[in-house]
Short mmCIF file of C-alpha atoms in Angstrom, two decimals:
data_model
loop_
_atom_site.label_atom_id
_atom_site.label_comp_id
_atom_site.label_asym_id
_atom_site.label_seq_id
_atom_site.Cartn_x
_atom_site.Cartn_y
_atom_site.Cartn_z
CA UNK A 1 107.94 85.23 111.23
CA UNK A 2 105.48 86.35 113.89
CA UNK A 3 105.02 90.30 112.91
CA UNK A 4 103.53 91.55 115.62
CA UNK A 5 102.19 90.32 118.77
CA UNK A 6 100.63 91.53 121.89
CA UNK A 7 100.45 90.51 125.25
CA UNK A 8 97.57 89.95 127.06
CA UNK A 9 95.21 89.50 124.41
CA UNK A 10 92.29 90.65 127.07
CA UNK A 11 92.19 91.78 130.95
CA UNK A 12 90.05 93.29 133.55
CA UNK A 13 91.46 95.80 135.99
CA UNK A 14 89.98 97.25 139.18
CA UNK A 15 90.17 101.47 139.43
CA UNK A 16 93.45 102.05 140.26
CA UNK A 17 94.85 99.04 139.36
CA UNK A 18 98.18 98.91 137.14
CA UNK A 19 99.23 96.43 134.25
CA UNK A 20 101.90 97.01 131.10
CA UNK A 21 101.05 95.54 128.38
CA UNK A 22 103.98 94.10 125.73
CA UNK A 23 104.19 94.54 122.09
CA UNK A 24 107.39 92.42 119.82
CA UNK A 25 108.12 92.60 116.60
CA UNK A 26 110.07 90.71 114.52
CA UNK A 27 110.60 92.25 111.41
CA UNK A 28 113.33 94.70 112.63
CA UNK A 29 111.24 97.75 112.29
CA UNK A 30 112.55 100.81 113.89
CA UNK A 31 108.88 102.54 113.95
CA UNK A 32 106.53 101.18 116.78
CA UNK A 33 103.05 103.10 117.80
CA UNK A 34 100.31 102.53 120.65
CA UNK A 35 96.54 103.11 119.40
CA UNK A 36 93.43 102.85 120.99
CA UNK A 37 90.41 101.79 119.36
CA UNK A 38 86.58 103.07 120.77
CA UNK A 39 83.31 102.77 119.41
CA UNK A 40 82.82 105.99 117.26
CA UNK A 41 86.50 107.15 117.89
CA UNK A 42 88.77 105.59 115.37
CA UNK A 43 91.93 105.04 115.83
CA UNK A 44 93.87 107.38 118.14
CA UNK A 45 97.53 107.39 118.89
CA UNK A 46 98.80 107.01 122.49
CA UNK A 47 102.78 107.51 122.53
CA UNK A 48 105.32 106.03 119.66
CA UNK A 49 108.96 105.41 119.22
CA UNK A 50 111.24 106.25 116.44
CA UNK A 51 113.93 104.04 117.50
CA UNK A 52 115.18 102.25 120.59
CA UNK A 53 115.48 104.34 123.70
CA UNK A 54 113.31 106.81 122.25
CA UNK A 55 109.34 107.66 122.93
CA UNK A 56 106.95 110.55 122.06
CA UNK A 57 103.56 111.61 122.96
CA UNK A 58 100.67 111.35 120.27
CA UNK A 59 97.05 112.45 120.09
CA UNK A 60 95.90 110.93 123.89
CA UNK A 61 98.90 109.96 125.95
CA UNK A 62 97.26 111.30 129.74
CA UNK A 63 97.60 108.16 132.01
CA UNK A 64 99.58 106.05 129.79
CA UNK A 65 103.52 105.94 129.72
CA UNK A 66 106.29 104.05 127.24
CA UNK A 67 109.07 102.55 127.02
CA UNK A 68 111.11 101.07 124.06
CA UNK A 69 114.41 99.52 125.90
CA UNK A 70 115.18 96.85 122.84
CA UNK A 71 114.22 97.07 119.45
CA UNK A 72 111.59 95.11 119.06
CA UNK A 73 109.70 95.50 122.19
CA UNK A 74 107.34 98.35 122.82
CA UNK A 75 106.17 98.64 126.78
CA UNK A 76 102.67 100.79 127.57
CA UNK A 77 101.96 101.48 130.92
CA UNK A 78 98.70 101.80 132.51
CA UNK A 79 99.99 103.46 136.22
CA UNK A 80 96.44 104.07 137.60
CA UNK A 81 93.59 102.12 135.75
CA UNK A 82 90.67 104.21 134.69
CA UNK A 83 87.25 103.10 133.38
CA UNK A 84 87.63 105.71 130.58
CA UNK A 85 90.69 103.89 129.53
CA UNK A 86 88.35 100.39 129.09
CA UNK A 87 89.58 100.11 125.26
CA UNK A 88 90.75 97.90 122.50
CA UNK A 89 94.84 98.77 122.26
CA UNK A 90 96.66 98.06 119.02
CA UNK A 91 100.37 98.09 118.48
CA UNK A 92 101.53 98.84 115.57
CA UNK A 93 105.26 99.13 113.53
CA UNK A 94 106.53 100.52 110.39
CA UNK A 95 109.49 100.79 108.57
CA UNK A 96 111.01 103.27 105.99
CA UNK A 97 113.00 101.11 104.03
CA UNK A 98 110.28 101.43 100.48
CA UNK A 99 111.47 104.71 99.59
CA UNK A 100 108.23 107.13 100.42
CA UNK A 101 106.14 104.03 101.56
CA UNK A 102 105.70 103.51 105.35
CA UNK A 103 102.80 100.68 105.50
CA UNK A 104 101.99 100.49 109.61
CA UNK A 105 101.54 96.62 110.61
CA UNK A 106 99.32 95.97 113.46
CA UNK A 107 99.23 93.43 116.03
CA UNK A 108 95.71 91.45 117.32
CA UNK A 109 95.00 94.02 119.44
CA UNK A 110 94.27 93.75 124.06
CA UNK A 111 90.76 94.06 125.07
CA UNK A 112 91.10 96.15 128.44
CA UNK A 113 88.30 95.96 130.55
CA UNK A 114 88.54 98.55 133.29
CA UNK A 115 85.72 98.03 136.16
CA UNK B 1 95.63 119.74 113.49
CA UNK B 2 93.91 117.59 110.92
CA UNK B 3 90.40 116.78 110.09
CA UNK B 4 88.91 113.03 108.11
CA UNK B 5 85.42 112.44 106.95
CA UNK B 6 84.17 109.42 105.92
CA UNK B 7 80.34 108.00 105.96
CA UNK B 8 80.05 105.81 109.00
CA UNK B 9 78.42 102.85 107.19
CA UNK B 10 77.46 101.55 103.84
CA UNK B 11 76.02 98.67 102.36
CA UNK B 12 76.04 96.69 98.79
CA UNK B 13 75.09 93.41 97.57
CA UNK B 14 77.19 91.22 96.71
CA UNK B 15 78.70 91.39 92.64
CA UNK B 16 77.86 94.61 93.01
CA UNK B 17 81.22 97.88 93.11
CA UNK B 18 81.04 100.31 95.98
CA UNK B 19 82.87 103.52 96.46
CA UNK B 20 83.86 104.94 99.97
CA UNK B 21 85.07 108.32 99.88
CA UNK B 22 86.87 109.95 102.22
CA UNK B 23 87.53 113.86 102.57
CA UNK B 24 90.34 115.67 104.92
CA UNK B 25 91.93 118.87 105.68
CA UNK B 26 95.73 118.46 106.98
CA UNK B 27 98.57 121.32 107.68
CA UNK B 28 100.93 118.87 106.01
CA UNK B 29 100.27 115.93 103.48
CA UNK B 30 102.79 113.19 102.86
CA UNK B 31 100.28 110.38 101.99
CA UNK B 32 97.00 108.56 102.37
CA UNK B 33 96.38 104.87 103.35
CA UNK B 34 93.68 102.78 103.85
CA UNK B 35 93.31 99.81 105.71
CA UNK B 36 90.37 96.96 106.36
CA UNK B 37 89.15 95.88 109.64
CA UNK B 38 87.33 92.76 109.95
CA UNK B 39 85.00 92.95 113.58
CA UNK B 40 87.27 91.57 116.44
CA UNK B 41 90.52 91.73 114.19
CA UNK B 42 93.70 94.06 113.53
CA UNK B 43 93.59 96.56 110.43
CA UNK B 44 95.40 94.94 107.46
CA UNK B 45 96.91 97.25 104.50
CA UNK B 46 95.33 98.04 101.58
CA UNK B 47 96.57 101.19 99.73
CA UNK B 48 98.37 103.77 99.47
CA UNK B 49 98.01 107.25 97.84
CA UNK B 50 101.11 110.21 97.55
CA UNK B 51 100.52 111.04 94.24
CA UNK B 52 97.39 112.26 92.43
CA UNK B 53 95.62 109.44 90.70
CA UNK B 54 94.16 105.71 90.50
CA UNK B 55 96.10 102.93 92.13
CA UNK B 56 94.71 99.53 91.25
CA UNK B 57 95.01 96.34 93.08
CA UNK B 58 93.01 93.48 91.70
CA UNK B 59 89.59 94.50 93.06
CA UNK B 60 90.48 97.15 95.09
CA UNK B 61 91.60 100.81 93.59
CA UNK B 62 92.25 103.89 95.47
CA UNK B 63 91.76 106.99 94.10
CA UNK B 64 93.95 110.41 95.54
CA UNK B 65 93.05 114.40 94.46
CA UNK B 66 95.74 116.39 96.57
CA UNK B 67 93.93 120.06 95.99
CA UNK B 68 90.39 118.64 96.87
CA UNK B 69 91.42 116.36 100.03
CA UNK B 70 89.73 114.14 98.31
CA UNK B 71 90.35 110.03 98.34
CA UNK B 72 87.97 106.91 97.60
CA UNK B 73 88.50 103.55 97.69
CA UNK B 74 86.83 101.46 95.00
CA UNK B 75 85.64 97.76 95.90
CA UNK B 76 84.81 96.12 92.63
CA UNK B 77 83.06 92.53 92.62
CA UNK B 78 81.71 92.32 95.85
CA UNK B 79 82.29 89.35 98.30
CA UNK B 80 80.70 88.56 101.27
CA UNK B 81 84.04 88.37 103.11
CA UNK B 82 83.89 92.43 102.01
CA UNK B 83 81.67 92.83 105.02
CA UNK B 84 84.66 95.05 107.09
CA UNK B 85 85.34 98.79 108.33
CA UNK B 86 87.42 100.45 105.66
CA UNK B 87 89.64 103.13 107.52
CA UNK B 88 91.41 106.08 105.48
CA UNK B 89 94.65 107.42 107.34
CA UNK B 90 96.59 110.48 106.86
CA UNK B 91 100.04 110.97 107.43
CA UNK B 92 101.89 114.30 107.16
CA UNK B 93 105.05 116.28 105.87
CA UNK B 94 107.83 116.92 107.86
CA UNK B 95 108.59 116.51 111.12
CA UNK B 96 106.56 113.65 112.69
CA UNK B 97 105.84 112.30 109.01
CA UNK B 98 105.63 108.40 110.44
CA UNK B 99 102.49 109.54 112.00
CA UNK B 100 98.86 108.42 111.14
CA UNK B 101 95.72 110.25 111.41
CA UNK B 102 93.02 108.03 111.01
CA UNK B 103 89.01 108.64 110.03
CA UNK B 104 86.78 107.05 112.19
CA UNK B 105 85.87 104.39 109.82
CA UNK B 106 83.40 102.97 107.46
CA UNK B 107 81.16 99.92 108.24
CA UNK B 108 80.51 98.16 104.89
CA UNK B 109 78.03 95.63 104.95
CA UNK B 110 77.76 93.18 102.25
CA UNK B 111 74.43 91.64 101.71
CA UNK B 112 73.60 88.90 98.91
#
């Protein structure tokens, strides 16, 4: 049992550049975020999914697009690389199934270097 | 839209109990969480807070006040592998209740 894992774990881009990076989970969750992590910012949401075939925008989702085509993968999209988008991304998925409990579990995070 | 406060960093020696607090105003609450960061790693689960109260985990309790927006998390026994970022996370009511909100963090430093 895996839980959740990310691919790349780190990568430099050139302005302008594009890349996807791949989240999978195996614990059958139907829940699956995006986060970014920057000095001083906390955590901020990018775009999550509810359920397969299904996405939706959260706090910063400008230059980034989804896509959740099976289960257990969750796809973000960098179309147009940016140096403001040089970040540490997180996946992250969750499940209802404790009644009132939702614990979000992350994966090892990309470092995205954007030059 | 919603609104956490926590102090950015703390430290404590080691043996020693620590409490991070951690204030917020939300149009909806549905539940507070908060989670430990180690430098260069994912944030792992620690609590979690719906009701009013003390929730106790072996050294670790977290503490929820509903009409104050008030949490803390309460590190008891210090350990050097303490040394972390302690993030509180809100999530709300309703519609788009599987949503987090988190604080920016706080950098706890454990020194012996």
């Amino acid at each position: 049992n895996a839980g959740v894992t990310q691919t790349p774990k780190f990568r430099v881009l050139k302005t302008g550049q594009s890349m996807t990076l791949l989240c999978a989970q195996d614990m059958n969750h139907e829940y699956m975020y995006w986060y970014r992590q920057d000095p001083g910012m906390g955590l901020r949401l990018i775009h999550y999914s509810v359920g397969e075939g299904t996405t939706a925008k959260g706090e910063v989702p400008d230059g980034y697009n989804v896509s959740r085509l099976k289960k257990q993968n969750f796809l973000l999209g960098l179309e147009s690389a940016a140096p403001s988008q040089t970040s540490v991304y997180f996946c992250a998925s969750s499940t209802l199934a404790a009644v009132n409990q939702e614990t979000q579990y992350f994966g090892p995070g990309t470092r995205l270097l954007v030059l | 839209g919603q609104n956490i406060d926590q102090p950015t960093e703390m430290t404590a020696t080691e043996g020693a109990i620590v409490q991070i607090n951690c204030t917020y105003q939300t149009s909806g609450f549905n539940g507070l969480f908060w989670y430990q960061q180690h430098a260069g790693e994912a944030p792992t689960f620690l609590s979690y807070n719906v009701l009013d109260g003390l929730e106790e985990k072996g050294r670790f309790s977290s503490f929820l006040s509903r009409s104050k927006g008030y949490s803390y998390l309460l590190l008891k026994e210090l350990q050097m592998k303490d040394s972390a970022s302690y993030l509180c996370a809100v999530r709300k009511g309703g519609a788009g209740s599987y949503q987090l909100t988190f604080g920016k963090g706080t950098k706890l430093s454990v020194i012996p």
